[in-house]
Coordinates of C-alpha atoms in Angstrom, one line a residue:
Chain A
X5 CA -32.8 -96.5 -102.8
X6 CA -32.1 -94.5 -105.9
X7 CA -28.4 -94.9 -107.8
X8 CA -26.7 -91.5 -109.6
X9 CA -23.8 -93.5 -112.4
X10 CA -20.9 -91.6 -113.8
X11 CA -20.5 -92.5 -117.1
X12 CA -16.8 -91.3 -117.6
X13 CA -13.1 -91.7 -119.5
X14 CA -10.8 -89.3 -119.8
X15 CA -10.0 -89.6 -123.8
X16 CA -13.1 -88.0 -126.2
X17 CA -14.6 -90.1 -128.3
X18 CA -15.0 -93.5 -126.5
X19 CA -18.3 -93.9 -126.3
X20 CA -19.1 -92.2 -123.6
X21 CA -22.5 -90.6 -124.1
X22 CA -24.1 -93.6 -126.7
X23 CA -23.1 -95.1 -123.4
X24 CA -25.4 -93.6 -121.3
X25 CA -27.8 -94.3 -124.6
X26 CA -27.7 -97.4 -124.4
X27 CA -27.4 -98.3 -120.7
X28 CA -30.2 -96.1 -119.9
X29 CA -32.7 -97.5 -122.2
X30 CA -32.0 -101.2 -121.0
X31 CA -32.6 -99.9 -117.5
X32 CA -35.0 -97.7 -119.0
X33 CA -36.5 -101.4 -120.7
X34 CA -36.1 -102.7 -117.8
X35 CA -38.8 -101.4 -116.3
X36 CA -36.5 -99.0 -113.8
X37 CA -37.4 -94.9 -114.0
X38 CA -34.4 -93.7 -115.0
X39 CA -32.5 -90.3 -115.5
X40 CA -30.1 -89.6 -118.6
X41 CA -28.2 -86.2 -117.5
X42 CA -26.1 -84.1 -120.0
X43 CA -23.1 -82.3 -118.0
X44 CA -21.4 -81.6 -121.5
X45 CA -21.3 -77.7 -121.3
X46 CA -21.4 -76.5 -123.9
X47 CA -21.5 -79.2 -126.4
X48 CA -24.1 -81.2 -125.1
X49 CA -25.4 -84.7 -127.2
X50 CA -27.0 -86.6 -125.3
X51 CA -29.9 -84.9 -127.7
X52 CA -29.0 -85.7 -130.1
X53 CA -28.4 -89.4 -129.3
X54 CA -31.9 -90.0 -127.8
X55 CA -33.7 -88.2 -130.5
X56 CA -35.1 -85.3 -128.4
X57 CA -33.3 -82.9 -129.9
X58 CA -35.9 -80.5 -130.7
X59 CA -37.4 -80.4 -127.5
X60 CA -34.6 -78.5 -125.7
X61 CA -36.4 -76.2 -123.9
X62 CA -34.6 -75.4 -120.3
X63 CA -31.8 -77.0 -119.4
X64 CA -28.7 -77.9 -116.6
X65 CA -27.3 -74.4 -116.1
X66 CA -30.4 -73.0 -115.6
X67 CA -32.0 -76.0 -113.2
X68 CA -28.1 -75.3 -111.5
X69 CA -29.1 -72.0 -111.0
X70 CA -33.0 -71.9 -110.0
X71 CA -34.3 -70.2 -113.5
X72 CA -36.0 -73.1 -114.1
X73 CA -37.9 -75.7 -112.1
X74 CA -36.0 -79.2 -112.3
X75 CA -40.0 -80.3 -114.3
X76 CA -39.8 -77.5 -116.7
X77 CA -36.2 -79.3 -118.0
X78 CA -37.1 -82.8 -118.0
X79 CA -37.6 -84.6 -121.6
X80 CA -39.2 -87.8 -121.4
X81 CA -38.2 -89.9 -123.6
X82 CA -41.0 -90.6 -127.1
X83 CA -40.4 -94.5 -126.5
X84 CA -40.4 -94.7 -123.1
X85 CA -42.8 -93.5 -120.2
X86 CA -39.9 -93.9 -117.6
X87 CA -37.0 -92.9 -119.8
X88 CA -36.1 -89.1 -119.3
X89 CA -33.6 -86.6 -120.2
X90 CA -32.0 -83.6 -118.9
X91 CA -30.2 -81.2 -121.2
X92 CA -26.9 -80.1 -121.2
X93 CA -26.7 -75.9 -121.8
X94 CA -25.3 -75.9 -125.9
X95 CA -23.8 -71.2 -125.2
X96 CA -23.5 -71.6 -121.3
X97 CA -19.3 -73.0 -120.8
X98 CA -18.7 -75.4 -117.9
X99 CA -18.2 -71.7 -115.3
X100 CA -21.1 -72.2 -114.6
X101 CA -21.8 -75.5 -113.4
X102 CA -21.3 -74.4 -109.4
X103 CA -20.5 -77.5 -107.2
X104 CA -23.6 -76.4 -105.0
X105 CA -26.3 -76.4 -107.5
X106 CA -25.4 -79.4 -108.6
X107 CA -25.0 -81.2 -105.3
X108 CA -29.1 -80.0 -104.9
X109 CA -30.3 -81.0 -108.7
X110 CA -28.9 -84.7 -107.6
X111 CA -30.3 -84.8 -104.3
X112 CA -33.7 -83.9 -106.4
X113 CA -33.2 -86.2 -109.4
X114 CA -32.9 -88.9 -106.1
X115 CA -36.3 -88.8 -105.2
X116 CA -37.5 -89.1 -108.7
X117 CA -36.0 -91.6 -109.8
X118 CA -33.9 -95.7 -109.7
X119 CA -30.5 -94.2 -111.5
X120 CA -29.2 -90.6 -112.5
X121 CA -27.1 -91.0 -115.3
X122 CA -24.4 -88.7 -115.6
X123 CA -23.1 -88.2 -119.2
X124 CA -19.5 -87.1 -118.2
X125 CA -17.7 -84.7 -120.9
X126 CA -14.3 -85.7 -122.3
X127 CA -11.4 -84.5 -120.0
X128 CA -10.2 -83.8 -116.3
X129 CA -11.9 -80.2 -116.2
X130 CA -15.0 -78.9 -114.1
X131 CA -17.8 -81.0 -115.8
X132 CA -16.1 -83.6 -116.0
X133 CA -15.6 -83.3 -112.1
X134 CA -19.4 -82.2 -111.8
X135 CA -20.0 -85.2 -113.3
X136 CA -18.9 -87.7 -111.4
X137 CA -18.8 -85.4 -107.7
X138 CA -22.3 -86.9 -106.4
X139 CA -21.8 -90.3 -108.0
X140 CA -22.4 -93.4 -106.6
X141 CA -21.0 -95.7 -109.2
X142 CA -19.1 -95.5 -112.9
X143 CA -18.2 -96.8 -115.4
X144 CA -15.1 -96.0 -117.3
X145 CA -15.7 -96.6 -121.2
X146 CA -12.3 -97.7 -122.4
X147 CA -11.8 -98.3 -125.6
X148 CA -7.9 -101.1 -125.7
X149 CA -5.9 -98.5 -127.1
X150 CA -3.4 -96.9 -124.9
X151 CA -4.3 -93.1 -124.9
X152 CA -7.9 -94.0 -123.8
X153 CA -6.2 -97.5 -121.1
X154 CA -3.9 -94.4 -120.1
X155 CA -6.7 -92.0 -119.6
X156 CA -9.3 -94.4 -117.8
X157 CA -6.5 -94.5 -115.2
X158 CA -5.9 -91.4 -114.8
X159 CA -9.9 -90.9 -114.1
X160 CA -9.8 -93.5 -111.9
X161 CA -7.8 -91.9 -110.4
X162 CA -9.9 -89.1 -109.7
X163 CA -12.8 -91.5 -109.1
X164 CA -11.0 -92.1 -105.9
X165 CA -9.8 -89.0 -104.7
X166 CA -12.3 -86.1 -105.7
X167 CA -15.5 -87.0 -106.0
X168 CA -17.1 -86.6 -102.2
X169 CA -17.8 -90.3 -101.4
X170 CA -14.2 -90.2 -101.4
X171 CA -13.2 -87.0 -99.5
X172 CA -16.4 -89.0 -96.9
X173 CA -13.8 -92.0 -96.9
X174 CA -16.0 -94.1 -98.6
X175 CA -16.2 -95.9 -102.2
X176 CA -16.6 -95.2 -106.1
X177 CA -18.1 -98.6 -107.0
X178 CA -16.0 -98.2 -110.0
X179 CA -16.5 -101.0 -113.5
X180 CA -14.7 -100.8 -116.5
X181 CA -16.4 -100.7 -119.7
X182 CA -14.8 -102.5 -122.7
X183 CA -16.4 -100.9 -126.2
X184 CA -14.9 -100.7 -130.0
X185 CA -13.8 -104.5 -129.4
X186 CA -13.4 -106.2 -132.1
X187 CA -12.0 -109.5 -130.9
X188 CA -10.3 -111.4 -134.4
X189 CA -8.2 -108.3 -133.5
X190 CA -7.4 -109.1 -130.2
X191 CA -6.6 -112.7 -130.7
X192 CA -4.3 -112.5 -133.0
X193 CA -2.6 -109.5 -130.5
X194 CA -2.9 -106.8 -133.3
X195 CA -5.6 -105.0 -129.6
X196 CA -4.6 -105.1 -126.6
X197 CA -7.2 -107.9 -124.8
X198 CA -9.9 -108.2 -122.7
X199 CA -6.7 -109.2 -119.4
X200 CA -4.4 -106.8 -120.8
X201 CA -6.9 -103.9 -119.9
X202 CA -8.0 -105.5 -117.2
X203 CA -4.7 -106.2 -115.9
X204 CA -3.8 -102.9 -116.2
X205 CA -6.5 -100.2 -114.2
X206 CA -7.5 -103.1 -111.9
X207 CA -11.6 -102.7 -111.9
X208 CA -13.8 -105.4 -112.3
X209 CA -15.3 -105.5 -116.0
X210 CA -18.9 -104.3 -116.7
X211 CA -19.2 -105.8 -120.5
X212 CA -17.2 -106.1 -123.6
X213 CA -19.0 -104.0 -126.4
X214 CA -17.6 -105.3 -129.8
X215 CA -17.4 -102.8 -132.0
X216 CA -20.6 -102.6 -134.5
X217 CA -22.4 -100.4 -137.7
X218 CA -25.6 -101.2 -135.8
X219 CA -24.5 -98.4 -132.9
X220 CA -23.6 -95.7 -135.8
X221 CA -27.1 -96.7 -137.1
X222 CA -28.8 -96.1 -133.6
X223 CA -27.5 -92.5 -133.1
X224 CA -27.4 -91.9 -136.8
X225 CA -31.7 -91.4 -136.1
X226 CA -31.4 -90.4 -132.9
X227 CA -32.2 -94.5 -130.4
X228 CA -29.9 -95.6 -127.5
X229 CA -29.1 -98.6 -129.6
X230 CA -30.7 -101.3 -127.4
X231 CA -33.7 -99.8 -128.4
X232 CA -33.1 -98.8 -132.4
X233 CA -32.1 -102.9 -132.6
X234 CA -32.4 -104.7 -129.4
X235 CA -31.0 -108.1 -130.9
X236 CA -28.0 -106.9 -132.3
X237 CA -25.0 -107.7 -130.9
X238 CA -23.6 -103.8 -128.9
X239 CA -27.0 -103.8 -127.4
X240 CA -27.2 -107.4 -126.2
X241 CA -24.3 -107.0 -124.1
X242 CA -25.3 -103.1 -123.7
X243 CA -28.7 -105.4 -121.2
X244 CA -26.3 -107.3 -119.5
X245 CA -24.2 -104.8 -118.4
X246 CA -26.9 -103.6 -117.0
X247 CA -28.4 -105.8 -115.2
X248 CA -24.8 -106.5 -113.9
X249 CA -25.4 -103.2 -112.6
X250 CA -28.6 -104.2 -110.9
X251 CA -26.1 -107.0 -109.3
X252 CA -26.9 -110.5 -110.7
X253 CA -23.9 -112.5 -111.6
X254 CA -24.2 -112.5 -115.5
X255 CA -21.2 -115.1 -117.1
X256 CA -19.5 -113.1 -119.6
X257 CA -18.9 -112.9 -123.2
X258 CA -18.7 -110.7 -127.0
X259 CA -22.1 -111.3 -128.7
X260 CA -20.6 -111.5 -132.1
X261 CA -22.9 -110.3 -135.3
X262 CA -25.0 -111.9 -136.7
X263 CA -23.9 -111.8 -140.6
X264 CA -26.0 -112.5 -143.9
X265 CA -24.9 -114.7 -146.5
X266 CA -24.3 -110.8 -148.7
X267 CA -22.4 -109.4 -145.4
X268 CA -19.7 -112.6 -145.9
X269 CA -19.8 -112.3 -149.8
X270 CA -19.5 -109.2 -149.6
X271 CA -16.6 -109.2 -146.8
X272 CA -18.7 -106.3 -144.8
X273 CA -17.3 -105.5 -141.6
X274 CA -19.2 -103.1 -139.0
X275 CA -18.0 -99.8 -139.3
Chain B
X12 CA 1.8 -110.3 -147.6
X13 CA 4.6 -111.1 -145.6
X14 CA 2.3 -110.6 -142.3
X15 CA 0.6 -113.2 -143.8
X16 CA 3.4 -115.5 -145.0
X17 CA 4.0 -115.3 -141.0
X18 CA 0.6 -115.6 -139.8
X19 CA 0.8 -118.4 -141.7
X20 CA 3.7 -120.0 -140.6
X21 CA 2.3 -119.7 -137.2
X22 CA 4.3 -116.7 -135.7
X23 CA 2.1 -113.6 -132.9
X24 CA 3.1 -110.6 -133.8
X25 CA 1.2 -108.6 -132.8
X26 CA 2.1 -104.8 -131.5
X27 CA -0.3 -105.7 -128.0
X28 CA 2.3 -106.8 -126.0
X29 CA 4.1 -104.0 -127.0
X30 CA 1.1 -101.5 -126.0
X31 CA 0.9 -103.0 -122.8
X32 CA 4.9 -103.6 -121.8
X33 CA 4.9 -99.6 -122.4
X34 CA 1.6 -99.0 -120.9
X35 CA 2.8 -100.6 -117.7
X36 CA 5.9 -98.8 -116.9
X37 CA 3.6 -95.7 -117.9
X38 CA 0.9 -96.1 -115.3
X39 CA 3.7 -97.4 -112.9
X40 CA 5.1 -94.1 -112.6
X41 CA 1.3 -92.3 -113.4
X42 CA 0.3 -93.8 -110.3
X43 CA 3.4 -93.2 -108.8
X44 CA 2.9 -88.9 -109.1
X45 CA -0.9 -88.6 -108.0
X46 CA -0.2 -86.3 -105.2
X47 CA 3.0 -85.9 -104.4
X48 CA 5.4 -83.0 -105.3
X49 CA 7.9 -82.4 -108.6
X50 CA 10.3 -85.4 -107.6
X51 CA 12.3 -83.4 -109.7
X52 CA 11.7 -79.8 -109.4
X53 CA 12.1 -80.7 -105.5
X54 CA 16.1 -82.5 -106.1
X55 CA 16.4 -79.3 -108.0
X56 CA 16.2 -77.2 -105.3
X57 CA 17.8 -78.9 -102.9
X58 CA 21.1 -80.4 -104.7
X59 CA 20.7 -76.2 -105.6
X60 CA 21.2 -75.3 -102.0
X61 CA 24.0 -78.3 -101.6
X62 CA 25.8 -76.5 -104.6
X63 CA 25.9 -73.3 -103.5
X64 CA 27.0 -73.5 -100.6
X65 CA 30.1 -74.3 -101.7
X66 CA 30.2 -72.3 -104.8
X67 CA 28.5 -69.3 -106.8
X68 CA 26.9 -70.6 -109.9
X69 CA 24.3 -69.5 -111.9
X70 CA 20.5 -71.4 -110.8
X71 CA 19.4 -70.9 -114.5
X72 CA 22.2 -74.3 -115.4
X73 CA 21.4 -77.1 -113.1
X74 CA 20.8 -79.1 -115.1
X75 CA 18.4 -81.9 -113.3
X76 CA 17.1 -85.2 -115.6
X77 CA 15.4 -87.7 -113.8
X78 CA 15.5 -90.9 -117.4
X79 CA 12.6 -94.1 -116.3
X80 CA 13.5 -96.6 -117.4
X81 CA 11.5 -100.6 -116.9
X82 CA 14.5 -102.1 -113.8
X83 CA 16.6 -99.0 -113.4
X84 CA 15.9 -94.8 -113.8
X85 CA 18.8 -92.7 -113.9
X86 CA 19.3 -89.8 -112.8
X87 CA 21.6 -87.1 -114.6
X88 CA 22.5 -84.5 -113.3
X89 CA 24.6 -80.9 -114.8
X90 CA 25.9 -77.6 -113.3
X91 CA 27.6 -75.7 -115.9
X92 CA 30.7 -73.7 -113.4
X93 CA 32.0 -71.1 -114.6
X94 CA 35.9 -71.3 -115.4
X95 CA 37.5 -69.4 -112.3
X96 CA 34.9 -70.2 -110.6
X97 CA 34.2 -67.8 -107.5
X98 CA 34.7 -70.9 -104.4
X99 CA 32.5 -69.3 -101.4
X100 CA 35.8 -68.7 -99.0
X101 CA 33.6 -68.3 -95.5
X102 CA 30.4 -71.4 -95.2
X103 CA 27.9 -70.9 -93.6
X104 CA 27.7 -71.6 -89.5
X105 CA 25.0 -74.8 -90.5
X106 CA 27.1 -75.5 -94.0
X107 CA 27.9 -78.4 -92.3
X108 CA 25.5 -80.9 -90.4

């Protein structure tokens, strides 16, 4: 039974695209058939983070409008044969996403994959509402910072009112994924703690992704962090999160960086 | 340096509690607003209608402001009347209803 998952946040720059790629990679590495779909029409980036930017021919808008077939637009990952990408258009705008067209594409993807992961654009406009429209579950990516938490709260309200499920009186299952977490700063009271974020948002926690330079390194080379450095702290956190998405119960921990001696001597911190 | 000193003295002076408190107050308000008509706008219209039954006034000179605090909020209504304002002599039939 396919699941449609939207990765959303309201605020930009919190790690939606990184998390889409990392979770998609982790699920595919566990043998599931996964497609990641970029809904950020006009500002696509999932192709770049996935390292497929030079292989885009057709895109989501072409498929929505019936110009191309789904099979022509899907790009298979070079490293994982059960991981696919449906890129966004770089030249069109979000108005090209029709509700009926998106419904058809999502329904089609459901028949071909175990997981359909929709990478939402920032904001609360059409691109974001279309990304969440047909979702069964939602990952709300949140940084432990006031503006991100406020925007997450707004998005949670939209998931509960503007999705197809909500309109049928059903629930979109929601998960909070805290990213760019610095446990040192949180313990010193300089950063909202996990408990603060969860108390305020009242949505169950999917995982805690520590702030780490491995995330930037992975996007530099166009590989999901879970493939690029599978044993790094953020990757271990993403693998745990992916297993929780599959219903496994795994104790919640904050993976820590394994620093080398030189890092310690030079006092290097995660970028 | 003073920060380090305070840390040495065992005082937790982080800003996270402030962030948490500000968010809780803000979101308690914003959640109430979702799907609701604009409360201040509605109040302004109705106050304007009530006062207009008795006094001629300029609708642009009616200010309604709401200030939200942690435990209480205040509603401030400021209506400017011209000197020697014109009192309506005949009330509409249902004005006292």
